[in-house]
Short mmCIF file of C-alpha atoms in Angstrom, two decimals:
data_model
loop_
_atom_site.label_atom_id
_atom_site.label_comp_id
_atom_site.label_asym_id
_atom_site.label_seq_id
_atom_site.Cartn_x
_atom_site.Cartn_y
_atom_site.Cartn_z
CA UNK A 1 88.37 115.81 124.72
CA UNK A 2 84.44 115.59 124.83
CA UNK A 3 83.03 112.73 122.88
CA UNK A 4 80.27 114.42 121.93
CA UNK A 5 81.88 117.19 120.99
CA UNK A 6 84.24 114.99 118.55
CA UNK A 7 81.15 113.27 117.08
CA UNK A 8 79.33 116.06 116.62
CA UNK A 9 82.33 118.04 114.94
CA UNK A 10 81.82 114.43 112.77
CA UNK A 11 78.98 115.07 112.35
CA UNK A 12 79.12 118.27 111.04
CA UNK A 13 80.86 116.67 107.84
CA UNK A 14 77.79 114.59 107.08
CA UNK A 15 76.64 118.14 104.52
CA UNK A 16 80.10 119.41 103.18
CA UNK A 17 80.99 114.84 101.63
CA UNK A 18 77.91 114.67 100.80
CA UNK A 19 77.00 117.36 98.38
CA UNK A 20 80.64 116.73 97.00
CA UNK A 21 78.66 113.33 96.07
CA UNK A 22 75.86 114.51 93.99
CA UNK A 23 77.81 117.38 92.83
CA UNK A 24 77.11 116.74 89.59
CA UNK A 25 72.70 118.10 90.96
CA UNK A 26 72.17 121.78 89.84
CA UNK A 27 70.83 122.33 93.69
CA UNK A 28 73.78 120.73 95.27
CA UNK A 29 76.23 124.03 94.63
CA UNK A 30 73.76 126.24 96.30
CA UNK A 31 73.38 124.52 99.49
CA UNK A 32 76.78 123.61 99.59
CA UNK A 33 78.58 126.45 99.31
CA UNK A 34 75.37 128.47 101.97
CA UNK A 35 75.90 126.03 104.83
CA UNK A 36 80.01 126.32 104.18
CA UNK A 37 79.23 129.47 104.84
CA UNK A 38 77.39 128.95 108.27
CA UNK A 39 80.14 126.85 109.29
CA UNK A 40 82.69 129.45 108.44
CA UNK A 41 80.71 132.28 110.53
CA UNK A 42 80.54 129.02 113.50
CA UNK A 43 83.94 128.97 113.53
CA UNK A 44 84.16 132.77 113.97
CA UNK A 45 81.17 132.13 116.38
CA UNK A 46 83.69 129.76 119.05
CA UNK A 47 86.40 132.48 119.67
CA UNK A 48 83.80 134.67 120.31
CA UNK A 49 82.43 132.92 122.78
CA UNK A 50 86.22 132.42 124.45
CA UNK A 51 86.74 136.05 124.23
CA UNK A 52 83.48 137.19 126.07
CA UNK A 53 84.82 134.47 128.90
CA UNK A 54 88.16 134.96 129.30
CA UNK A 55 89.79 138.07 130.62
CA UNK A 56 92.59 137.95 128.79
CA UNK A 57 91.46 136.83 125.58
CA UNK A 58 88.86 139.62 125.59
CA UNK A 59 90.84 142.84 123.78
CA UNK A 60 89.21 144.66 120.79
CA UNK A 61 91.34 143.70 118.77
CA UNK A 62 89.98 139.70 118.62
CA UNK A 63 86.47 140.51 118.78
CA UNK A 64 86.69 142.01 115.21
CA UNK A 65 88.77 139.46 113.93
CA UNK A 66 85.84 137.07 114.91
CA UNK A 67 83.77 138.63 113.13
CA UNK A 68 85.51 138.00 110.04
CA UNK A 69 84.23 134.59 109.60
CA UNK A 70 80.61 135.27 109.12
CA UNK A 71 81.37 138.42 107.50
CA UNK A 72 83.58 136.18 104.62
CA UNK A 73 80.89 133.15 104.66
CA UNK A 74 78.07 136.29 103.79
CA UNK A 75 80.33 138.02 100.75
CA UNK A 76 80.93 134.38 99.02
CA UNK A 77 77.28 134.10 99.05
CA UNK A 78 78.08 137.45 97.46
CA UNK A 79 80.47 135.82 94.55
CA UNK A 80 79.94 134.42 91.71
CA UNK A 81 80.45 130.18 92.35
CA UNK A 82 84.16 130.09 91.21
CA UNK A 83 85.24 133.61 92.99
CA UNK A 84 82.53 132.19 96.45
CA UNK A 85 84.54 128.44 96.13
CA UNK A 86 88.46 130.53 96.30
CA UNK A 87 87.02 132.37 99.43
CA UNK A 88 85.94 129.93 101.37
CA UNK A 89 88.63 127.45 101.19
CA UNK A 90 91.44 130.52 101.98
CA UNK A 91 88.86 131.27 104.39
CA UNK A 92 89.74 128.19 105.94
CA UNK A 93 93.26 127.56 105.50
CA UNK A 94 93.68 130.77 107.04
CA UNK A 95 91.31 130.81 109.54
CA UNK A 96 92.95 126.99 111.01
CA UNK A 97 96.01 128.38 110.96
CA UNK A 98 94.58 131.01 113.56
CA UNK A 99 92.94 128.86 115.38
CA UNK A 100 95.60 126.84 115.92
CA UNK A 101 97.66 129.45 116.71
CA UNK A 102 95.33 130.72 119.47
CA UNK A 103 94.12 127.24 121.32
CA UNK A 104 96.78 124.96 122.62
CA UNK A 105 94.58 121.96 123.23
CA UNK A 106 95.49 118.60 121.64
CA UNK A 107 92.38 116.89 121.00
CA UNK A 108 90.74 120.18 119.54
CA UNK A 109 93.74 120.81 117.46
CA UNK A 110 93.81 116.75 116.31
CA UNK A 111 89.93 117.02 115.64
CA UNK A 112 90.36 120.50 113.72
CA UNK A 113 93.15 118.89 111.79
CA UNK A 114 90.90 116.76 110.46
CA UNK A 115 87.53 118.14 110.16
CA UNK A 116 89.91 121.28 108.04
CA UNK A 117 91.33 118.82 105.62
CA UNK A 118 88.18 117.36 105.08
CA UNK A 119 86.22 120.50 104.81
CA UNK A 120 89.49 121.56 102.41
CA UNK A 121 89.22 118.89 100.21
CA UNK A 122 85.54 119.49 99.65
CA UNK A 123 85.54 122.99 98.97
CA UNK A 124 88.86 121.84 95.93
CA UNK A 125 86.70 119.27 94.75
CA UNK A 126 84.05 121.43 93.99
CA UNK A 127 86.24 124.41 92.41
CA UNK A 128 87.44 121.03 90.32
CA UNK A 129 84.66 120.30 89.51
CA UNK A 130 82.68 124.15 88.73
CA UNK A 131 86.45 125.05 86.18
CA UNK A 132 86.56 122.05 84.86
#
């Protein structure tokens, strides 16, 4: 995998981890949820771009499905905090599964596994903090 892509992917975890560490700050929840919604939208955009470039991927079903992460991220920002975290957690987990089923590149899968696990742990930590 391209070293720059790998490093950028890992650096994208900084706000997730940093804001999770700072979860006791009252402003951190808003920043975390906003960043999470933006990144979830980005994940749909990856498949949107592939679908537009590759004829075998370009069909109405795939293009519509690629919009789902953006819509779920937006809806999460409208929900009470507890529900927002739950929706984002489920959306990240399901999109990871979809991503894994569609992209066969081993390097990409390995990077996505690392990124997804950290993102899910951060969301789980927030849900624990918000509930208790």
